Each structure stands twice: as C-alpha cells, then as structure tokens.
PDB file of C-alpha atoms and ligand atoms in Angstrom:
ATOM      1  CA  UNK O 184      16.807  10.505  27.049  1.00 46.00           C
ATOM      2  CA  UNK O 185      17.778   7.079  28.225  1.00 48.00           C
ATOM      3  CA  UNK O 186      17.416   5.865  24.173  1.00 49.00           C
ATOM      4  CA  UNK O 187      19.934   9.239  23.905  1.00 51.00           C
ATOM      5  CA  UNK O 188      21.878   8.476  25.911  1.00 45.00           C
ATOM      6  CA  UNK O 189      22.091   4.535  24.083  1.00 46.00           C
ATOM      7  CA  UNK O 190      22.793   5.554  21.217  1.00 50.00           C
ATOM      8  CA  UNK O 191      25.230   8.182  22.224  1.00 51.00           C
ATOM      9  CA  UNK O 192      26.858   5.544  24.224  1.00 47.00           C
ATOM     10  CA  UNK O 193      26.936   3.597  21.123  1.00 47.00           C
ATOM     11  CA  UNK O 194      28.455   6.135  18.954  1.00 49.00           C
ATOM     12  CA  UNK O 195      31.316   6.222  21.416  1.00 44.00           C
ATOM     13  CA  UNK O 196      31.690   2.381  21.799  1.00 45.00           C
ATOM     14  CA  UNK O 197      31.738   2.380  17.224  1.00 46.00           C
ATOM     15  CA  UNK O 198      34.553   5.728  17.460  1.00 46.00           C
ATOM     16  CA  UNK O 199      36.857   3.795  20.030  1.00 42.00           C
ATOM     17  CA  UNK O 200      36.473   0.045  18.216  1.00 43.00           C
ATOM     18  CA  UNK O 201      37.847   1.626  14.791  1.00 44.00           C
ATOM     19  CA  UNK O 202      40.030   3.331  16.364  1.00 44.00           C
ATOM     20  CA  UNK O 203      41.219   0.998  17.909  1.00 42.00           C
ATOM     21  CA  UNK O 204      40.259  -1.744  15.143  1.00 41.00           C
ATOM     22  CA  UNK O 205      38.455  -3.560  16.339  1.00 49.00           C
ATOM     23  CA  UNK O 206      34.744  -2.986  15.250  1.00 68.00           C
ATOM     24  CA  UNK O 207      31.896  -4.822  17.140  1.00 85.00           C
ATOM     25  CA  UNK O 208      29.073  -5.779  15.427  1.00 93.00           C
ATOM     26  CA  UNK O 209      26.260  -3.495  18.112  1.00 95.00           C
ATOM     27  CA  UNK O 210      23.097  -5.815  18.945  1.00 97.00           C
ATOM     28  CA  UNK O 211      20.711  -2.448  19.035  1.00 97.00           C
ATOM     29  CA  UNK O 212      20.664   1.096  17.321  1.00 97.00           C
ATOM     30  CA  UNK O 213      19.100   4.168  17.309  1.00 97.00           C
ATOM     31  CA  UNK O 214      18.919   6.039  14.372  1.00 97.00           C
ATOM     32  CA  UNK O 215      17.322   9.964  16.193  1.00 96.00           C
ATOM     33  CA  UNK O 216      15.116  11.563  13.380  1.00 96.00           C
ATOM     34  CA  UNK O 217      12.548  14.353  13.174  1.00 96.00           C
ATOM     35  CA  UNK O 218       9.968  11.983  12.359  1.00 97.00           C
ATOM     36  CA  UNK O 219      10.825   9.318  15.777  1.00 97.00           C
ATOM     37  CA  UNK O 220      13.279   7.289  16.744  1.00 98.00           C
ATOM     38  CA  UNK O 221      13.937   3.804  14.558  1.00 98.00           C
ATOM     39  CA  UNK O 222      14.868   1.471  16.431  1.00 98.00           C
ATOM     40  CA  UNK O 223      16.777  -1.385  15.044  1.00 98.00           C
ATOM     41  CA  UNK O 224      18.010  -5.151  16.225  1.00 98.00           C
ATOM     42  CA  UNK O 225      21.756  -5.267  14.391  1.00 98.00           C
ATOM     43  CA  UNK O 226      21.220  -8.243  16.642  1.00 97.00           C
ATOM     44  CA  UNK O 227      18.440 -10.272  15.096  1.00 98.00           C
ATOM     45  CA  UNK O 228      18.930  -9.321  11.895  1.00 98.00           C
ATOM     46  CA  UNK O 229      22.746 -10.568  11.989  1.00 96.00           C
ATOM     47  CA  UNK O 230      21.435 -13.153  13.298  1.00 96.00           C
ATOM     48  CA  UNK O 231      19.745 -13.941  10.047  1.00 96.00           C
ATOM     49  CA  UNK O 232      21.823 -12.452   7.528  1.00 96.00           C
ATOM     50  CA  UNK O 233      24.564 -12.217   5.543  1.00 96.00           C
ATOM     51  CA  UNK O 234      26.641  -9.246   6.363  1.00 97.00           C
ATOM     52  CA  UNK O 235      27.177  -7.986   3.029  1.00 97.00           C
ATOM     53  CA  UNK O 236      23.372  -8.569   2.233  1.00 97.00           C
ATOM     54  CA  UNK O 237      23.219  -4.471   3.862  1.00 97.00           C
ATOM     55  CA  UNK O 238      26.692  -3.958   4.632  1.00 97.00           C
ATOM     56  CA  UNK O 239      27.501  -4.664   0.573  1.00 96.00           C
ATOM     57  CA  UNK O 240      30.217  -2.796   0.311  1.00 94.00           C
ATOM     58  CA  UNK O 241      31.991  -5.228   3.189  1.00 92.00           C
ATOM     59  CA  UNK O 242      32.845  -1.673   4.730  1.00 93.00           C
ATOM     60  CA  UNK O 243      31.070  -2.528   8.677  1.00 94.00           C
ATOM     61  CA  UNK O 244      30.855   1.215   9.027  1.00 94.00           C
ATOM     62  CA  UNK O 245      28.241   4.040   9.147  1.00 94.00           C
ATOM     63  CA  UNK O 246      26.262   4.388   5.795  1.00 95.00           C
ATOM     64  CA  UNK O 247      26.466   7.811   5.806  1.00 93.00           C
ATOM     65  CA  UNK O 248      31.000   7.413   5.201  1.00 92.00           C
ATOM     66  CA  UNK O 249      29.716   6.940   1.341  1.00 93.00           C
ATOM     67  CA  UNK O 250      25.854   7.944   1.881  1.00 94.00           C
ATOM     68  CA  UNK O 251      25.640  11.622   1.556  1.00 89.00           C
ATOM     69  CA  UNK O 252      25.267  14.263   0.183  1.00 75.00           C
ATOM     70  CA  UNK O 253      27.886  15.317  -2.487  1.00 77.00           C
ATOM     71  CA  UNK O 254      28.434  11.542  -4.374  1.00 76.00           C
ATOM     72  CA  UNK O 255      26.255  10.384  -7.154  1.00 89.00           C
ATOM     73  CA  UNK O 256      24.478   7.523  -5.122  1.00 92.00           C
ATOM     74  CA  UNK O 257      21.407   8.084  -2.929  1.00 92.00           C
ATOM     75  CA  UNK O 258      21.617   9.547   0.402  1.00 93.00           C
ATOM     76  CA  UNK O 259      21.323   8.744   3.232  1.00 94.00           C
ATOM     77  CA  UNK O 260      17.618   8.693   4.160  1.00 95.00           C
ATOM     78  CA  UNK O 261      17.380   7.258   0.806  1.00 95.00           C
ATOM     79  CA  UNK O 262      19.087   4.444   1.353  1.00 96.00           C
ATOM     80  CA  UNK O 263      17.677   3.532   4.637  1.00 97.00           C
ATOM     81  CA  UNK O 264      14.673   3.062   3.436  1.00 98.00           C
ATOM     82  CA  UNK O 265      16.045   1.025   0.039  1.00 97.00           C
ATOM     83  CA  UNK O 266      17.182  -0.843   2.242  1.00 98.00           C
ATOM     84  CA  UNK O 267      15.308  -1.471   4.717  1.00 98.00           C
ATOM     85  CA  UNK O 268      11.964  -1.360   3.077  1.00 98.00           C
ATOM     86  CA  UNK O 269      12.547  -2.795   0.338  1.00 98.00           C
ATOM     87  CA  UNK O 270      13.927  -5.923   2.309  1.00 98.00           C
ATOM     88  CA  UNK O 271      10.793  -5.461   4.227  1.00 98.00           C
ATOM     89  CA  UNK O 272       8.566  -6.437   1.383  1.00 98.00           C
ATOM     90  CA  UNK O 273       9.969  -8.975   0.319  1.00 97.00           C
ATOM     91  CA  UNK O 274      10.280 -11.117   3.106  1.00 97.00           C
ATOM     92  CA  UNK O 275       7.236  -9.878   5.725  1.00 96.00           C
ATOM     93  CA  UNK O 276       8.658  -7.603   7.488  1.00 97.00           C
ATOM     94  CA  UNK O 277       7.650  -3.832   9.503  1.00 98.00           C
ATOM     95  CA  UNK O 278       6.773  -1.439   5.963  1.00 98.00           C
ATOM     96  CA  UNK O 279       4.825   0.606   7.548  1.00 98.00           C
ATOM     97  CA  UNK O 280       6.732   5.188   9.003  1.00 98.00           C
ATOM     98  CA  UNK O 281       4.882   3.280  12.412  1.00 98.00           C
ATOM     99  CA  UNK O 282       5.959   0.866  12.391  1.00 97.00           C
ATOM    100  CA  UNK O 283       9.586   1.497  12.195  1.00 98.00           C
ATOM    101  CA  UNK O 284       9.008   5.343  13.936  1.00 98.00           C
ATOM    102  CA  UNK O 285       8.188   5.574  16.897  1.00 97.00           C
ATOM    103  CA  UNK O 286       7.162   8.888  18.752  1.00 91.00           C
TER     104      UNK O 286
HETATM  105  C1  HEC P 311      20.098  -6.032   8.036  1.00 66.53           C
HETATM  106  C2  HEC P 311      20.857  -5.198   7.585  1.00 66.53           C
HETATM  107  C3  HEC P 311      22.902  -5.222   8.141  1.00 66.53           C
HETATM  108  C4  HEC P 311      22.985  -7.031   8.468  1.00 66.53           C
HETATM  109  C5  HEC P 311      22.745  -8.354   7.915  1.00 66.53           C
HETATM  110  C6  HEC P 311      24.232  -6.597   9.202  1.00 66.53           C
HETATM  111  N1  HEC P 311      24.080  -5.325   9.111  1.00 66.53           N
HETATM  112 FE1  HEC P 311      26.040  -4.017  10.744  1.00 66.53          FE
HETATM  113  N2  HEC P 311      25.010  -2.594  10.650  1.00 66.53           N
HETATM  114  C7  HEC P 311      23.166  -1.949   9.548  1.00 66.53           C
HETATM  115  C8  HEC P 311      23.157  -0.630  10.073  1.00 66.53           C
HETATM  116  C9  HEC P 311      21.816  -0.386   9.346  1.00 66.53           C
HETATM  117  C10 HEC P 311      24.049  -0.596  10.581  1.00 66.53           C
HETATM  118  C11 HEC P 311      24.077   1.349  10.783  1.00 66.53           C
HETATM  119  C12 HEC P 311      24.826   2.330  10.177  1.00 66.53           C
HETATM  120  C13 HEC P 311      24.926   3.578  10.062  1.00 66.53           C
HETATM  121  O1  HEC P 311      24.924   3.751  11.669  1.00 66.53           O
HETATM  122  O2  HEC P 311      24.655   4.679   9.239  1.00 66.53           O
HETATM  123  C14 HEC P 311      24.692  -1.038  10.768  1.00 66.53           C
HETATM  124  C15 HEC P 311      26.421  -0.850  12.001  1.00 66.53           C
HETATM  125  C16 HEC P 311      26.992  -1.548  11.656  1.00 66.53           C
HETATM  126  C17 HEC P 311      28.182  -2.007  12.403  1.00 66.53           C
HETATM  127  C18 HEC P 311      29.485   0.325  13.405  1.00 66.53           C
HETATM  128  C19 HEC P 311      29.059   0.357  12.639  1.00 66.53           C
HETATM  129  C20 HEC P 311      29.814   1.815  12.780  1.00 66.53           C
HETATM  130  O3  HEC P 311      30.942   2.532  13.248  1.00 66.53           O
HETATM  131  O4  HEC P 311      29.178   2.639  13.370  1.00 66.53           O
HETATM  132  C21 HEC P 311      28.944  -2.249  13.489  1.00 66.53           C
HETATM  133  C22 HEC P 311      30.200  -2.493  13.020  1.00 66.53           C
HETATM  134  C23 HEC P 311      28.178  -3.695  11.736  1.00 66.53           C
HETATM  135  N3  HEC P 311      27.279  -3.393  11.684  1.00 66.53           N
HETATM  136  C24 HEC P 311      28.500  -5.158  11.902  1.00 66.53           C
HETATM  137  C25 HEC P 311      28.100  -5.660  10.784  1.00 66.53           C
HETATM  138  C26 HEC P 311      29.164  -7.144  10.929  1.00 66.53           C
HETATM  139  C27 HEC P 311      29.991  -8.126  11.092  1.00 66.53           C
HETATM  140  C28 HEC P 311      27.357  -7.717  10.437  1.00 66.53           C
HETATM  141  C29 HEC P 311      27.252  -9.613   9.814  1.00 66.53           C
HETATM  142  C30 HEC P 311      28.147 -10.828  11.432  1.00 66.53           C
HETATM  143  C31 HEC P 311      26.075  -6.805   9.850  1.00 66.53           C
HETATM  144  N4  HEC P 311      26.666  -6.020  10.993  1.00 66.53           N
HETATM  145  C32 HEC P 311      24.792  -7.425   9.693  1.00 66.53           C
HETATM  146  C33 HEC P 311      22.882  -3.107   8.991  1.00 66.53           C
HETATM  147  C34 HEC P 311      23.584  -4.540   9.414  1.00 66.53           C
HETATM  148  C1  HEC P 312      31.446   1.812   1.361  1.00 66.53           C
HETATM  149  C2  HEC P 312      31.214   2.527   0.835  1.00 66.53           C
HETATM  150  C3  HEC P 312      29.381   2.737   0.746  1.00 66.53           C
HETATM  151  C4  HEC P 312      29.114   1.933   2.618  1.00 66.53           C
HETATM  152  C5  HEC P 312      29.383   2.200   4.021  1.00 66.53           C
HETATM  153  C6  HEC P 312      27.657   2.038   2.045  1.00 66.53           C
HETATM  154  N1  HEC P 312      27.435   1.649   0.715  1.00 66.53           N
HETATM  155 FE1  HEC P 312      25.525   2.131  -0.524  1.00 66.53          FE
HETATM  156  N2  HEC P 312      26.454   1.485  -1.980  1.00 66.53           N
HETATM  157  C7  HEC P 312      27.054   3.009  -2.071  1.00 66.53           C
HETATM  158  C8  HEC P 312      27.365   3.040  -3.881  1.00 66.53           C
HETATM  159  C9  HEC P 312      28.991   3.052  -4.228  1.00 66.53           C
HETATM  160  C10 HEC P 312      26.274   2.678  -4.062  1.00 66.53           C
HETATM  161  C11 HEC P 312      26.153   2.722  -5.788  1.00 66.53           C
HETATM  162  C12 HEC P 312      26.616   1.433  -6.176  1.00 66.53           C
HETATM  163  C13 HEC P 312      26.476   1.419  -7.531  1.00 66.53           C
HETATM  164  O1  HEC P 312      25.452   1.990  -7.694  1.00 66.53           O
HETATM  165  O2  HEC P 312      26.558  -0.422  -8.408  1.00 66.53           O
HETATM  166  C14 HEC P 312      25.638   2.324  -2.618  1.00 66.53           C
HETATM  167  C15 HEC P 312      24.211   2.149  -3.479  1.00 66.53           C
HETATM  168  C16 HEC P 312      23.176   2.031  -2.506  1.00 66.53           C
HETATM  169  C17 HEC P 312      22.050   1.875  -2.958  1.00 66.53           C
HETATM  170  C18 HEC P 312      21.372   1.191  -4.282  1.00 66.53           C
HETATM  171  C19 HEC P 312      20.382  -0.261  -3.930  1.00 66.53           C
HETATM  172  C20 HEC P 312      21.837  -0.603  -3.966  1.00 66.53           C
HETATM  173  O3  HEC P 312      21.312  -1.810  -3.141  1.00 66.53           O
HETATM  174  O4  HEC P 312      22.815  -0.928  -5.368  1.00 66.53           O
HETATM  175  C21 HEC P 312      21.661   1.412  -1.144  1.00 66.53           C
HETATM  176  C22 HEC P 312      19.632   1.114  -0.867  1.00 66.53           C
HETATM  177  C23 HEC P 312      22.574   1.477  -0.627  1.00 66.53           C
HETATM  178  N3  HEC P 312      23.794   1.728  -1.211  1.00 66.53           N
HETATM  179  C24 HEC P 312      22.195   1.365   0.725  1.00 66.53           C
HETATM  180  C25 HEC P 312      23.244   1.875   1.824  1.00 66.53           C
HETATM  181  C26 HEC P 312      22.569   1.619   3.108  1.00 66.53           C
HETATM  182  C27 HEC P 312      22.246   1.047   3.591  1.00 66.53           C
HETATM  183  C28 HEC P 312      24.593   1.778   3.864  1.00 66.53           C
HETATM  184  C29 HEC P 312      24.753   1.558   4.869  1.00 66.53           C
HETATM  185  C30 HEC P 312      24.328  -0.169   6.047  1.00 66.53           C
HETATM  186  C31 HEC P 312      25.563   1.189   2.358  1.00 66.53           C
HETATM  187  N4  HEC P 312      24.399   1.086   2.296  1.00 66.53           N
HETATM  188  C32 HEC P 312      26.789   1.783   3.360  1.00 66.53           C
HETATM  189  C33 HEC P 312      28.691   2.796  -0.865  1.00 66.53           C
HETATM  190  C34 HEC P 312      28.263   2.821   0.049  1.00 66.53           C
HETATM  191  C1  HEC P 313      18.138  -8.661   3.623  1.00 66.53           C
HETATM  192  C2  HEC P 313      16.271  -7.689   4.503  1.00 66.53           C
HETATM  193  C3  HEC P 313      16.216  -7.157   5.253  1.00 66.53           C
HETATM  194  C4  HEC P 313      16.603  -5.937   6.041  1.00 66.53           C
HETATM  195  C5  HEC P 313      17.645  -5.188   5.286  1.00 66.53           C
HETATM  196  C6  HEC P 313      16.290  -4.770   7.431  1.00 66.53           C
HETATM  197  N1  HEC P 313      15.120  -5.862   7.941  1.00 66.53           N
HETATM  198 FE1  HEC P 313      13.948  -5.560   9.292  1.00 66.53          FE
HETATM  199  N2  HEC P 313      13.487  -7.308   9.485  1.00 66.53           N
HETATM  200  C7  HEC P 313      13.445  -7.924   8.845  1.00 66.53           C
HETATM  201  C8  HEC P 313      12.608  -9.554   8.721  1.00 66.53           C
HETATM  202  C9  HEC P 313      12.541 -10.943   7.650  1.00 66.53           C
HETATM  203  C10 HEC P 313      11.951  -9.101   9.713  1.00 66.53           C
HETATM  204  C11 HEC P 313      10.089 -10.014  10.261  1.00 66.53           C
HETATM  205  C12 HEC P 313      11.690 -10.040  11.655  1.00 66.53           C
HETATM  206  C13 HEC P 313       9.960 -11.378  11.872  1.00 66.53           C
HETATM  207  O1  HEC P 313       8.948 -11.418  11.548  1.00 66.53           O
HETATM  208  O2  HEC P 313      10.951 -12.589  13.694  1.00 66.53           O
HETATM  209  C14 HEC P 313      12.373  -7.674  10.040  1.00 66.53           C
HETATM  210  C15 HEC P 313      11.754  -7.168  11.263  1.00 66.53           C
HETATM  211  C16 HEC P 313      12.057  -5.973  12.116  1.00 66.53           C
HETATM  212  C17 HEC P 313      11.325  -4.281  12.729  1.00 66.53           C
HETATM  213  C18 HEC P 313      10.286  -5.489  13.550  1.00 66.53           C
HETATM  214  C19 HEC P 313      10.134  -6.595  14.043  1.00 66.53           C
HETATM  215  C20 HEC P 313      12.175  -5.444  15.882  1.00 66.53           C
HETATM  216  O3  HEC P 313      13.126  -6.723  15.176  1.00 66.53           O
HETATM  217  O4  HEC P 313      12.199  -5.188  16.321  1.00 66.53           O
HETATM  218  C21 HEC P 313      11.989  -4.047  12.420  1.00 66.53           C
HETATM  219  C22 HEC P 313      11.975  -2.791  13.162  1.00 66.53           C
HETATM  220  C23 HEC P 313      12.840  -3.832  11.855  1.00 66.53           C
HETATM  221  N3  HEC P 313      13.285  -4.635  11.005  1.00 66.53           N
HETATM  222  C24 HEC P 313      13.484  -2.673  11.074  1.00 66.53           C
HETATM  223  C25 HEC P 313      14.652  -2.814  10.063  1.00 66.53           C
HETATM  224  C26 HEC P 313      15.277  -1.993   9.935  1.00 66.53           C
HETATM  225  C27 HEC P 313      15.307  -0.136  10.809  1.00 66.53           C
HETATM  226  C28 HEC P 313      15.913  -1.394   8.313  1.00 66.53           C
HETATM  227  C29 HEC P 313      16.824  -0.421   8.285  1.00 66.53           C
HETATM  228  C30 HEC P 313      18.537  -0.094   9.190  1.00 66.53           C
HETATM  229  C31 HEC P 313      15.401  -2.875   8.639  1.00 66.53           C
HETATM  230  N4  HEC P 313      14.922  -3.653   9.485  1.00 66.53           N
HETATM  231  C32 HEC P 313      16.995  -3.520   7.785  1.00 66.53           C
HETATM  232  C33 HEC P 313      14.288  -8.514   7.335  1.00 66.53           C
HETATM  233  C34 HEC P 313      15.237  -7.196   6.667  1.00 66.53           C
HETATM  234  C1  HEC P 314      12.068   0.581   8.613  1.00 66.53           C
HETATM  235  C2  HEC P 314      12.277   1.117   8.831  1.00 66.53           C
HETATM  236  C3  HEC P 314      11.330   2.211   8.158  1.00 66.53           C
HETATM  237  C4  HEC P 314       9.606   2.440   7.924  1.00 66.53           C
HETATM  238  C5  HEC P 314       8.910   0.875   7.828  1.00 66.53           C
HETATM  239  C6  HEC P 314       9.885   4.304   7.677  1.00 66.53           C
HETATM  240  N1  HEC P 314      11.121   4.854   7.926  1.00 66.53           N
HETATM  241 FE1  HEC P 314      11.855   6.583   7.933  1.00 66.53          FE
HETATM  242  N2  HEC P 314      13.810   6.067   7.974  1.00 66.53           N
HETATM  243  C7  HEC P 314      14.545   5.141   8.552  1.00 66.53           C
HETATM  244  C8  HEC P 314      15.555   5.411   9.783  1.00 66.53           C
HETATM  245  C9  HEC P 314      16.319   3.434   9.025  1.00 66.53           C
HETATM  246  C10 HEC P 314      15.408   6.304   8.779  1.00 66.53           C
HETATM  247  C11 HEC P 314      17.107   6.871   8.741  1.00 66.53           C
HETATM  248  C12 HEC P 314      18.019   6.945   9.711  1.00 66.53           C
HETATM  249  C13 HEC P 314      18.508   7.832  10.196  1.00 66.53           C
HETATM  250  O1  HEC P 314      19.194   9.246   8.966  1.00 66.53           O
HETATM  251  O2  HEC P 314      19.716   7.775  10.971  1.00 66.53           O
HETATM  252  C14 HEC P 314      15.108   6.636   8.309  1.00 66.53           C
HETATM  253  C15 HEC P 314      14.630   8.153   8.392  1.00 66.53           C
HETATM  254  C16 HEC P 314      13.799   9.189   7.949  1.00 66.53           C
HETATM  255  C17 HEC P 314      13.530   9.928   7.611  1.00 66.53           C
HETATM  256  C18 HEC P 314      14.496  11.401   7.873  1.00 66.53           C
HETATM  257  C19 HEC P 314      14.525  12.189   9.679  1.00 66.53           C
HETATM  258  C20 HEC P 314      15.186  12.874   9.259  1.00 66.53           C
HETATM  259  O3  HEC P 314      15.068  13.773  10.579  1.00 66.53           O
HETATM  260  O4  HEC P 314      16.632  13.517   9.053  1.00 66.53           O
HETATM  261  C21 HEC P 314      12.089  10.670   7.622  1.00 66.53           C
HETATM  262  C22 HEC P 314      11.704  12.208   7.534  1.00 66.53           C
HETATM  263  C23 HEC P 314      10.530   9.573   7.481  1.00 66.53           C
HETATM  264  N3  HEC P 314      12.495   8.717   7.969  1.00 66.53           N
HETATM  265  C24 HEC P 314      10.169   9.270   7.296  1.00 66.53           C
HETATM  266  C25 HEC P 314       9.077   7.904   7.115  1.00 66.53           C
HETATM  267  C26 HEC P 314       7.765   8.169   5.994  1.00 66.53           C
HETATM  268  C27 HEC P 314       7.187   9.062   6.580  1.00 66.53           C
HETATM  269  C28 HEC P 314       8.134   6.506   6.324  1.00 66.53           C
HETATM  270  C29 HEC P 314       6.199   5.867   5.969  1.00 66.53           C
HETATM  271  C30 HEC P 314       5.732   6.629   4.583  1.00 66.53           C
HETATM  272  C31 HEC P 314       8.806   6.070   7.205  1.00 66.53           C
HETATM  273  N4  HEC P 314      10.144   7.042   6.744  1.00 66.53           N
HETATM  274  C32 HEC P 314       9.319   4.752   7.125  1.00 66.53           C
HETATM  275  C33 HEC P 314      13.331   3.474   8.987  1.00 66.53           C
HETATM  276  C34 HEC P 314      12.614   3.000   8.064  1.00 66.53           C
END
C-alpha cells in the first residue's frame, strides 16, 4: 500500500516536473508489475553511471514514451529487461527474477 502511494506521488511529481520544464532525477522508483514490484534505486545507479547509459536518446522521459506496442523496437518489458539485466550480467548486479521482483 505504502509503495503504491509512493509510486503515485512520484508519478505526480514527475508530471508536475515535466509540465514545469524542470524534470528532476528521481531517487527511488517502484515499478508495479503483475509479477511483483521492482524497487529501482535510481539515485544509487545514477551516482555511478552517466545518464545516457540508460536514457540512450538523451531524453530522460518514461521508456514507454517510445517503447510502446506500435513501434518496431522492443516493447516496454523487453526493453527494461534487456537494459537492466544486460548490464547486471556484465557488471555483477542481480539477474534472478526474485532479486528484482518482490511479492
Ligand atoms: C541505470 C539506468 C539509469 C541511469 C544511469 C539514469 N536513469 Fe533516469 N531513469 C531510469 C529509469 C529506468 C527510469 C524510469 C523510466 C520509466 O518510468 O519508464 C528513469 C527515470 C528518470 C526520470 C523521470 C522520467 C519520467 O518522467 O518518468 C528522470 C527525470 C531521470 N530518470 C533523469 C535522469 C538523469 C538526469 C540521470 C543522470 C544524472 C539519470 N536519469 C540516470 C534509468 C536510469
Ligand atoms: C525518445 C525515445 C526513446 C526513449 C525515451 C527510450 N528509448 Fe530505448 N530505443 C529507442 C529506439 C528508437 C530504439 C532502437 C534504436 C536502434 O535500433 O538503434 C531503442 C532501443 C532500445 C533497446 C535495444 C538495445 C539498444 O540499446 O539499442 C533497449 C534495451 C532500450 N531501447 C531500452 C530503453 C530503456 C530501458 C529506456 C528508458 C530508460 C528507453 N529505452 C528509452 C527509443 C527510445
Ligand atoms: C549500466 C549498468 C546498470 C544498469 C543499466 C542497471 N543496473 Fe542495477 N545495478 C548495477 C550494478 C553494477 C549493481 C550492483 C551494485 C552493488 O552491488 O553495489 C546494481 C544493483 C541493482 C540492484 C540491487 C541493489 C539495489 O540497488 O537495490 C537492483 C534491485 C537493481 N540494480 C535494479 C536495476 C533495475 C530495475 C534496472 C533497470 C531499470 C537496473 N538495475 C539497471 C548496474 C546497472
Ligand atoms: C534487474 C531486475 C529484473 C530482473 C532480474 C527481472 N525483471 Fe522482470 N521486470 C523488471 C522491470 C524493471 C520491469 C518493467 C516494469 C514496467 O514495465 O513498468 C519488469 C517487468 C516484468 C514483467 C511484466 C509484468 C507486467 O505486469 O507487465 C514480467 C512478467 C517480468 N518482469 C518477469 C520476470 C521474470 C520471469 C524474470 C526472471 C526470468 C524477471 N522478470 C527478471 C525488472 C527485472
């Protein structure tokens, strides 16, 4: 419940930030999925990596903005899995389903 509230608050914050043209990099993100929530420590990742490692087009907006169903690029879940797990395999981050997806 508290995570859901946090997620809503972050969404509202992101929308307000984008609307005012001053998008702030989030500290924590929770992705609610049917397979369990994924907590993503954006702040910790961002401290070690340049933004364009993940925001590959240089635009720090939601991945689903582009990775929708229509386009000829990976859909949202695949794009996240490829990016998150791809790097973790190379750099020693978590790769097991339940390392990321908590029930
Ligand atoms: C390890 C990968 C990674 C790095 C590095 C990273 N980000 Fe992100 N960032 C993400 C992901 C994943 C999201 C969530 C996108 C989504 O909800 O689809 C996100 C979300 C955001 C958002 C909110 C976008 C929105 O409206 O949903 C902003 C702003 C942002 N990042 C800025 C930054 C900035 C600035 C940096 C560099 C200082 C940075 N990020 C570095 C992965 C990363
Ligand atoms: C502004 C549009 C846009 C945004 C935002 C965006 N992508 Fe992409 N992404 C693309 C396009 C276009 C391609 C295909 C590029 C190519 O084939 O060279 C792509 C390709 C990819 C690929 C395939 C492998 C690769 O790196 O080329 C992955 C994985 C990926 N994106 C993950 C993400 C993630 C995760 C996010 C959010 C943090 C994100 N993308 C945000 C447009 C976007
Ligand atoms: C470019 C590399 C890279 C990308 C992309 C990346 N990570 Fe990581 N991540 C790491 C590394 C390295 C660690 C191990 C850090 C440590 O052990 O201190 C890590 C650790 C983690 C951890 C465990 C520690 C913690 O912060 O709770 C989680 C969960 C995690 N990543 C989630 C994600 C998710 C979700 C994504 C995609 C949205 C993602 N990561 C994308 C490099 C990356
Ligand atoms: C490094 C972290 C990480 C690992 C490991 C991981 N996932 Fe994910 N998974 C994510 C993220 C991030 C999303 C995207 C959430 C979103 O679309 O908002 C996701 C999305 C999903 C979804 C989509 C759920 C929905 O409601 O649309 C499923 C299903 C899923 N993962 C299953 C798995 C399975 C099965 C494994 C193991 C083989 C796995 N994941 C491993 C981070 C991870």
